[in-house]
PDB file of C-alpha atoms in Angstrom:
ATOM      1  CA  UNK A   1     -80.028 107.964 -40.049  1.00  0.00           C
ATOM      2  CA  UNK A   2     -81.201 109.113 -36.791  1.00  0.00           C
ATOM      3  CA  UNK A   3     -79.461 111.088 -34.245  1.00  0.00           C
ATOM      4  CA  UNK A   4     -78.062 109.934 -30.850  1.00  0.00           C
ATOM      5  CA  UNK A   5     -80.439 112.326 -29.568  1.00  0.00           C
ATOM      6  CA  UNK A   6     -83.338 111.015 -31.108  1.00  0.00           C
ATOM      7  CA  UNK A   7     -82.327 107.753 -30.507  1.00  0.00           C
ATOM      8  CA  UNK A   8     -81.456 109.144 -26.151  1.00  0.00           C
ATOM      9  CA  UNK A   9     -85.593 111.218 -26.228  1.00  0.00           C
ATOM     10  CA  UNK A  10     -86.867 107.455 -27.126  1.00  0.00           C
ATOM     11  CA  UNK A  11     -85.192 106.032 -24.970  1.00  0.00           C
ATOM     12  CA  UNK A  12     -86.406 108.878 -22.218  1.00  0.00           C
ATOM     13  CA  UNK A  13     -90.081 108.170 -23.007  1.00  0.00           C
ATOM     14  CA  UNK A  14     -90.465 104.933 -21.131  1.00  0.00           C
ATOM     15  CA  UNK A  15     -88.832 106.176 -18.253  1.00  0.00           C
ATOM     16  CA  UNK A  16     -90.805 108.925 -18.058  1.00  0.00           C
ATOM     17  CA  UNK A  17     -93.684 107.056 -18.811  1.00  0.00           C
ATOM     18  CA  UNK A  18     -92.797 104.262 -15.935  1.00  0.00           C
ATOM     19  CA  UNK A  19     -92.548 107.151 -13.302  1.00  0.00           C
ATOM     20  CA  UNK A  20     -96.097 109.105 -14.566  1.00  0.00           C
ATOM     21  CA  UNK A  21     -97.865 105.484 -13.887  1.00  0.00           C
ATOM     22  CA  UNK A  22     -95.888 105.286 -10.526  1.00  0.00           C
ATOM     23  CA  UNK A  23     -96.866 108.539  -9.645  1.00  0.00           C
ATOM     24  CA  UNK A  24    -100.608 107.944 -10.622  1.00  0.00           C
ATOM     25  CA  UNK A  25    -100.909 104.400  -8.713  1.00  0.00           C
ATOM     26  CA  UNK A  26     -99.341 105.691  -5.432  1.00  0.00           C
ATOM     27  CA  UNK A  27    -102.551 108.838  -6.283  1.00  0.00           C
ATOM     28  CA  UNK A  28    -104.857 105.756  -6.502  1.00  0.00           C
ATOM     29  CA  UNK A  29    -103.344 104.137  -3.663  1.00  0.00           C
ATOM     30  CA  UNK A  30    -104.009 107.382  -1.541  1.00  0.00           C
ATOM     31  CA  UNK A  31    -106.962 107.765  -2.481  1.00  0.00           C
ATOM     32  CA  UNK A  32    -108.236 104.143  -2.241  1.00  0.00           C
ATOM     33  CA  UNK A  33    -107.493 104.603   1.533  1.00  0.00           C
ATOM     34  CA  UNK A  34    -108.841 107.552   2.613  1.00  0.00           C
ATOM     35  CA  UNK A  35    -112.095 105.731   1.098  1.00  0.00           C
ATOM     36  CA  UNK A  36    -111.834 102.972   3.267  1.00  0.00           C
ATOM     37  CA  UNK A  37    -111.427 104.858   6.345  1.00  0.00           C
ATOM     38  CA  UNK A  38    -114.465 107.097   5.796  1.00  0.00           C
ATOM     39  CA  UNK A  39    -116.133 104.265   5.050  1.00  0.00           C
ATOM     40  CA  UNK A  40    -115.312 101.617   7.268  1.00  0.00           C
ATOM     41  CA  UNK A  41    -115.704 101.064  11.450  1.00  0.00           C
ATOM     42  CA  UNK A  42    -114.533 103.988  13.481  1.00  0.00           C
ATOM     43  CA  UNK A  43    -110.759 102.920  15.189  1.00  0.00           C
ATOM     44  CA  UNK A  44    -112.560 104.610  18.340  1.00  0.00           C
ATOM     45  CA  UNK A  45    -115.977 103.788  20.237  1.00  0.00           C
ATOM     46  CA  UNK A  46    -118.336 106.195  20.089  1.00  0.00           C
ATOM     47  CA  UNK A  47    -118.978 108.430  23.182  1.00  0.00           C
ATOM     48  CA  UNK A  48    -121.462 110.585  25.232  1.00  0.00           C
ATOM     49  CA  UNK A  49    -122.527 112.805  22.997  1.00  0.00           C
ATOM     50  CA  UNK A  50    -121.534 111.669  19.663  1.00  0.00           C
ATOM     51  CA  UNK A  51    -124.322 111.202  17.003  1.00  0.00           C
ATOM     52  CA  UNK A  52    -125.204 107.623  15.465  1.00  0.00           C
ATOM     53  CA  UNK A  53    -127.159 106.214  12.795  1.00  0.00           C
ATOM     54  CA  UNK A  54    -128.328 102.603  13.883  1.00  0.00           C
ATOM     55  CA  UNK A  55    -128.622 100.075  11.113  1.00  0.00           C
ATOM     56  CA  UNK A  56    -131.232  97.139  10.556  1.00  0.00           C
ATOM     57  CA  UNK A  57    -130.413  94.396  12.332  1.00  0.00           C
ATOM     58  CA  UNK A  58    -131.643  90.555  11.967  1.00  0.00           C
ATOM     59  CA  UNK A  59    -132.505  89.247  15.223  1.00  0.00           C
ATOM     60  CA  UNK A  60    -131.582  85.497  16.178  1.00  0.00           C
ATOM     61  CA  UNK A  61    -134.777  84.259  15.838  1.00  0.00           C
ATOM     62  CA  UNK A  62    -134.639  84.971  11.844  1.00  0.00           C
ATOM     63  CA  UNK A  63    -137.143  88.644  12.009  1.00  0.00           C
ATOM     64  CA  UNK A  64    -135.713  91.956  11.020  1.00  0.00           C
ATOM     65  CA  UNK A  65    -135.961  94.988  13.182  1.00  0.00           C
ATOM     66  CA  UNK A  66    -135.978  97.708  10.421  1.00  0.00           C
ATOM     67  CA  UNK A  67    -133.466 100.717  11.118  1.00  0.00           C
ATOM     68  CA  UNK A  68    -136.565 102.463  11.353  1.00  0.00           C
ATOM     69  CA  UNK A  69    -138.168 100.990  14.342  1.00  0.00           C
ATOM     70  CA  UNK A  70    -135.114 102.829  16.549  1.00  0.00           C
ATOM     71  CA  UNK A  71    -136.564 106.457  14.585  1.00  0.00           C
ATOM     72  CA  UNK A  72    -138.357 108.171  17.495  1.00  0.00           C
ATOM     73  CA  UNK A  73    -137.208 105.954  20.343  1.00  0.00           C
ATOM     74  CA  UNK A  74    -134.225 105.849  22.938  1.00  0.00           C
ATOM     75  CA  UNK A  75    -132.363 102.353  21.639  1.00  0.00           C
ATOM     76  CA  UNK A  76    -130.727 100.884  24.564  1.00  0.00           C
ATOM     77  CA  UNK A  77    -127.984  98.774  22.923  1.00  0.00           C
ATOM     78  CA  UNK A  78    -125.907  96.110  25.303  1.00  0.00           C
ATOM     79  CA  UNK A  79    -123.140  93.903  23.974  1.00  0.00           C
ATOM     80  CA  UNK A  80    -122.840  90.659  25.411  1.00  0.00           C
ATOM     81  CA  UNK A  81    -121.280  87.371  24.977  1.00  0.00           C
ATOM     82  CA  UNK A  82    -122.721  83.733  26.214  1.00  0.00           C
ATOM     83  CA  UNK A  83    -119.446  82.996  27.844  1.00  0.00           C
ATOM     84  CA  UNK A  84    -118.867  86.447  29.328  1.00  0.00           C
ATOM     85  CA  UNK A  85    -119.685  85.983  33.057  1.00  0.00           C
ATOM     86  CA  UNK A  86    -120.461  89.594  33.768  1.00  0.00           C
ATOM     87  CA  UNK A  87    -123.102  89.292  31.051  1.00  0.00           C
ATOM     88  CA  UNK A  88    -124.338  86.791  32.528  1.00  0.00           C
ATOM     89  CA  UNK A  89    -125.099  88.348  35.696  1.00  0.00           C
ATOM     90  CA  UNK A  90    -126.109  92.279  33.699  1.00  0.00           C
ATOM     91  CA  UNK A  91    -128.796  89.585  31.288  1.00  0.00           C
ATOM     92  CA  UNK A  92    -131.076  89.039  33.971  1.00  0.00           C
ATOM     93  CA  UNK A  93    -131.723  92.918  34.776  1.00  0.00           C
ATOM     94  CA  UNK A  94    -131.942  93.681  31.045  1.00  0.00           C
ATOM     95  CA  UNK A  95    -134.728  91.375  30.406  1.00  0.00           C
ATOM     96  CA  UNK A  96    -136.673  92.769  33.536  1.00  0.00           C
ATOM     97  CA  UNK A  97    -136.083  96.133  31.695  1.00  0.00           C
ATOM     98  CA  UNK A  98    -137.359  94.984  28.353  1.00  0.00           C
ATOM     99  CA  UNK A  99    -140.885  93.284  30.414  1.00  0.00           C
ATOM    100  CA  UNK A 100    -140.954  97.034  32.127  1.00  0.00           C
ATOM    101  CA  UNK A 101    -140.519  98.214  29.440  1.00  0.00           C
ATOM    102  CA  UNK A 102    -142.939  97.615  26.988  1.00  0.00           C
ATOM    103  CA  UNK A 103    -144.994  99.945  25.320  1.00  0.00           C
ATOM    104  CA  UNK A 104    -143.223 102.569  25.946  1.00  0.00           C
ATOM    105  CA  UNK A 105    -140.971 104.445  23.573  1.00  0.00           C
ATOM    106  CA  UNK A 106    -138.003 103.344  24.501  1.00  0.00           C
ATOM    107  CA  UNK A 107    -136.374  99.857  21.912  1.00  0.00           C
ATOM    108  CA  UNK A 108    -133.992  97.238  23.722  1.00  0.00           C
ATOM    109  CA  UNK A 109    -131.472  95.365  21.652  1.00  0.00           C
ATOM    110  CA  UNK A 110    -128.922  93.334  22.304  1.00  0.00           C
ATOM    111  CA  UNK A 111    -126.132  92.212  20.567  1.00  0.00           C
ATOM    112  CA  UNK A 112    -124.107  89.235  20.682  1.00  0.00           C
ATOM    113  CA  UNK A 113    -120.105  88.786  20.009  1.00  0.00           C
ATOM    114  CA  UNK A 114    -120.050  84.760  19.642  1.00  0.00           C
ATOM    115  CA  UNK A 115    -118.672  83.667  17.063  1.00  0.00           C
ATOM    116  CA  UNK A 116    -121.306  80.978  16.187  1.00  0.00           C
ATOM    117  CA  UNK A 117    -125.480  82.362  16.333  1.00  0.00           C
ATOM    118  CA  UNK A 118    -125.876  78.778  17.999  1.00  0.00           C
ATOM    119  CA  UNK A 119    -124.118  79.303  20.801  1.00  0.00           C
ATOM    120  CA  UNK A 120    -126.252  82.628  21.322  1.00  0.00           C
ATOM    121  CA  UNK A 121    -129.256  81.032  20.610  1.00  0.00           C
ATOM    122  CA  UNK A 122    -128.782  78.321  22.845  1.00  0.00           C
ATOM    123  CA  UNK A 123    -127.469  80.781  25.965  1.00  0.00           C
ATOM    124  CA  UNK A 124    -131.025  83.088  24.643  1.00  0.00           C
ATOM    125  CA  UNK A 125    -133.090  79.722  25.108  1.00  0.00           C
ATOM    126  CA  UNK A 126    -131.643  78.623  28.142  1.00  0.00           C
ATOM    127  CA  UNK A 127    -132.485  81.053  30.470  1.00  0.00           C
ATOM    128  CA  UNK A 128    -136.009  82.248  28.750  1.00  0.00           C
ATOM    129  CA  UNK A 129    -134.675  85.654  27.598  1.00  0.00           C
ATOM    130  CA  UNK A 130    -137.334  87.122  25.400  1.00  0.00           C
ATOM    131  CA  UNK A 131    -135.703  90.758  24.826  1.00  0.00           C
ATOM    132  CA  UNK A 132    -134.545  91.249  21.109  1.00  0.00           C
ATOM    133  CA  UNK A 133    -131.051  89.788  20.553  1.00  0.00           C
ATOM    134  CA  UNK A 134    -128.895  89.450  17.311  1.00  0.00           C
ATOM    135  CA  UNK A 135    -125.240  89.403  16.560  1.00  0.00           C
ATOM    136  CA  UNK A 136    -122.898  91.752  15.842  1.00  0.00           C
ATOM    137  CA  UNK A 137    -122.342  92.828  12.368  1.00  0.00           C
ATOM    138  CA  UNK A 138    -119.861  95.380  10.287  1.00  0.00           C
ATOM    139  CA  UNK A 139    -122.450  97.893   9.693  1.00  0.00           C
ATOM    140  CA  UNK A 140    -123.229  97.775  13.951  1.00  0.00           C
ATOM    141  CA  UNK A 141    -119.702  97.984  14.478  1.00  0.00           C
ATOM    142  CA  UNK A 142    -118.863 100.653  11.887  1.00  0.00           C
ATOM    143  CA  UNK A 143    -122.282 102.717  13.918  1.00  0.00           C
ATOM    144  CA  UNK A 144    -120.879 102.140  17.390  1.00  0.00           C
ATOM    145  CA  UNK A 145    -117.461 101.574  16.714  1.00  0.00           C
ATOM    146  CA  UNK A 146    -114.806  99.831  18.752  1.00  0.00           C
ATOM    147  CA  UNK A 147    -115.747  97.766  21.912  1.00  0.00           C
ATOM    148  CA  UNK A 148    -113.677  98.376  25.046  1.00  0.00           C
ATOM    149  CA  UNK A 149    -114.927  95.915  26.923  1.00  0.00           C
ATOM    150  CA  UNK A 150    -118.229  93.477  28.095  1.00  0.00           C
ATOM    151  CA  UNK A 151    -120.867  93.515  28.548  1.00  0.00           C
ATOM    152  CA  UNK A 152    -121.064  97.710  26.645  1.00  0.00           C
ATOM    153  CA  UNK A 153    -124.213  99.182  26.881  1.00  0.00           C
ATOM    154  CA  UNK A 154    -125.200 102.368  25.302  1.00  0.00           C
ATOM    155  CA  UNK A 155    -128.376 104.424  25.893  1.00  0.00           C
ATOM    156  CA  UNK A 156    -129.130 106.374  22.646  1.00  0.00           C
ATOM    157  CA  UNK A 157    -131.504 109.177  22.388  1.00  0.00           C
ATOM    158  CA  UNK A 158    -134.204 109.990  19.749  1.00  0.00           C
ATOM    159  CA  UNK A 159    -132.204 112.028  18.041  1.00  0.00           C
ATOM    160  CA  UNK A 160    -129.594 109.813  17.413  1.00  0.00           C
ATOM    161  CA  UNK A 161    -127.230 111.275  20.316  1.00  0.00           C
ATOM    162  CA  UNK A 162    -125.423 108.892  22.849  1.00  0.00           C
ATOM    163  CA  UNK A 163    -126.559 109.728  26.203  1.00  0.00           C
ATOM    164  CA  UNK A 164    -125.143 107.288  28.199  1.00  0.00           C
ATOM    165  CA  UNK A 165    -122.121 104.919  27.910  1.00  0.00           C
ATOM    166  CA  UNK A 166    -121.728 101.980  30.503  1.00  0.00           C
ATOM    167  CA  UNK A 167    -118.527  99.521  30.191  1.00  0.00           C
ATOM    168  CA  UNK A 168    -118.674  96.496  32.226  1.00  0.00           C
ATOM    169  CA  UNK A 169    -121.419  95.174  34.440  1.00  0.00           C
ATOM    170  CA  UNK A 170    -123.905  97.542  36.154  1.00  0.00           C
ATOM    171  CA  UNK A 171    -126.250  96.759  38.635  1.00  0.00           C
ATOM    172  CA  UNK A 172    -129.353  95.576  39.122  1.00  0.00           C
ATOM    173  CA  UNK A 173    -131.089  98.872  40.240  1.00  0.00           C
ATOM    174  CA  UNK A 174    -128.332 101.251  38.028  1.00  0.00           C
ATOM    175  CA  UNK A 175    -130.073  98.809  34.923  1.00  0.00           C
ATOM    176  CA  UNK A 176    -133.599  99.266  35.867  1.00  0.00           C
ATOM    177  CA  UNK A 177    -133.183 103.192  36.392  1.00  0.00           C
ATOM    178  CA  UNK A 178    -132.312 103.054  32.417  1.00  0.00           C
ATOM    179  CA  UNK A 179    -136.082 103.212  32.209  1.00  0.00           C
ATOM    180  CA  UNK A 180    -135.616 106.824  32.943  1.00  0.00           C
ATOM    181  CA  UNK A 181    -134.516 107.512  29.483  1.00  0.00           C
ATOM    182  CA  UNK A 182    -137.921 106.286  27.428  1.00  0.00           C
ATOM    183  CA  UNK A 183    -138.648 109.670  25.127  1.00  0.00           C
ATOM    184  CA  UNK A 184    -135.375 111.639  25.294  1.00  0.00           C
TER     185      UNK A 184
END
C-alpha cells in the first residue's frame, strides 16, 4: 500500500515538470528574439558616420552587381520610387552624375521601392535612364535600415563609412557636386 505522501510527490512531479518546460520555452522564446533582432533590419536608418556592409544586388535588367564591385569605391545609393514626384525631378541629375561619372572610382546605384519591377522598369525605359537601378530587398534594407523619406540618398565611403545622408530632393548642382566624393 502506498502512502498519501507517495501518492501527493507523484502527483507533484507533473506540476513541477509543467512549470520546468514553461520556464524553458519562455528561455527559448527570449532567446529566439534577441536572434531576430541582431539579425534582422535595423528599427533606425543608418547615419553619418555609421559603418555598412553593402550586399549584392540584382539590377532590373536581370545582371548582378557583386557586393564586391562597391569594395574600394564611394557607393552613392538613392532610393526612389516611379510615382514619387520628387524622384522624378532628383532622376534626371543622378543620371548626369552616373555619365560624369564614369571611370572613376566612385559606383552609382539606385534602388527602387515599387512594389512591382515592371513598373520600375517601365519608369527606367521611359525616360532613357542608363545608371544601375534594382529594387529594394531585405538584405538592402537590413544594410541601410529604415527609410525616412524619398527620394534617400546616401554617399558611402570606401571604407564602408556613411559620409553623407540626403532626405528628400536635392538639387541639380548640390547632386552633381556628389562627384566630389569619388576615392574617399
Amino acid at each position: 500500500m502506498t502512502s498519501q505522501s507517495d501518492a501527493f510527490a507523484r502527483s507533484e512531479r507533473p506540476g513541477r515538470a509543467r512549470a520546468r518546460m514553461a520556464r524553458a520555452a519562455n528561455g527559448l522564446a527570449i532567446v529566439l528574439s534577441v536572434v531576430a533582432m541582431l539579425t534582422s533590419a535595423p528599427s533606425r536608418a543608418v547615419e553619418v558616420g555609421d559603418i555598412v556592409t553593402l550586399p549584392s544586388l540584382t539590377l532590373l535588367d536581370g545582371k548582378t552587381l557583386p557586393a564586391s564591385a562597391f569594395k574600394d569605391r564611394t557607393v552613392i545609393v538613392e532610393y526612389w520610387a516611379s510615382w514619387c514626384p520628387f524622384c522624378a525631378q532628383q532622376n534626371p541629375h543622378v543620371q548626369k552624375l552616373y555619365e560624369a561619372t564614369r571611370g572613376k572610382p566612385i559606383q552609382i546605384i539606385t534602388l527602387s521601392i515599387d512594389k512591382k519591377p515592371t513598373d520600375a522598369i517601365d519608369y527606367i525605359k521611359a525616360h532613357g535612364y542608363t545608371f544601375p537601378a534594382g529594387m529594394e530587398t531585405d538584405a538592402w534594407q537590413a544594410a541601410l535600415g529604415k527609410r525616412r523619406g524619398l527620394p534617400e540618398l546616401y554617399v558611402i565611403g570606401r571604407n564602408g563609412r556613411v559620409l553623407r545622408k540626403e532626405v528628400g530632393e536635392m538639387f541639380g548642382e548640390d547632386v552633381a557636386a556628389l562627384a566630389d566624393y569619388a576615392g574617399k
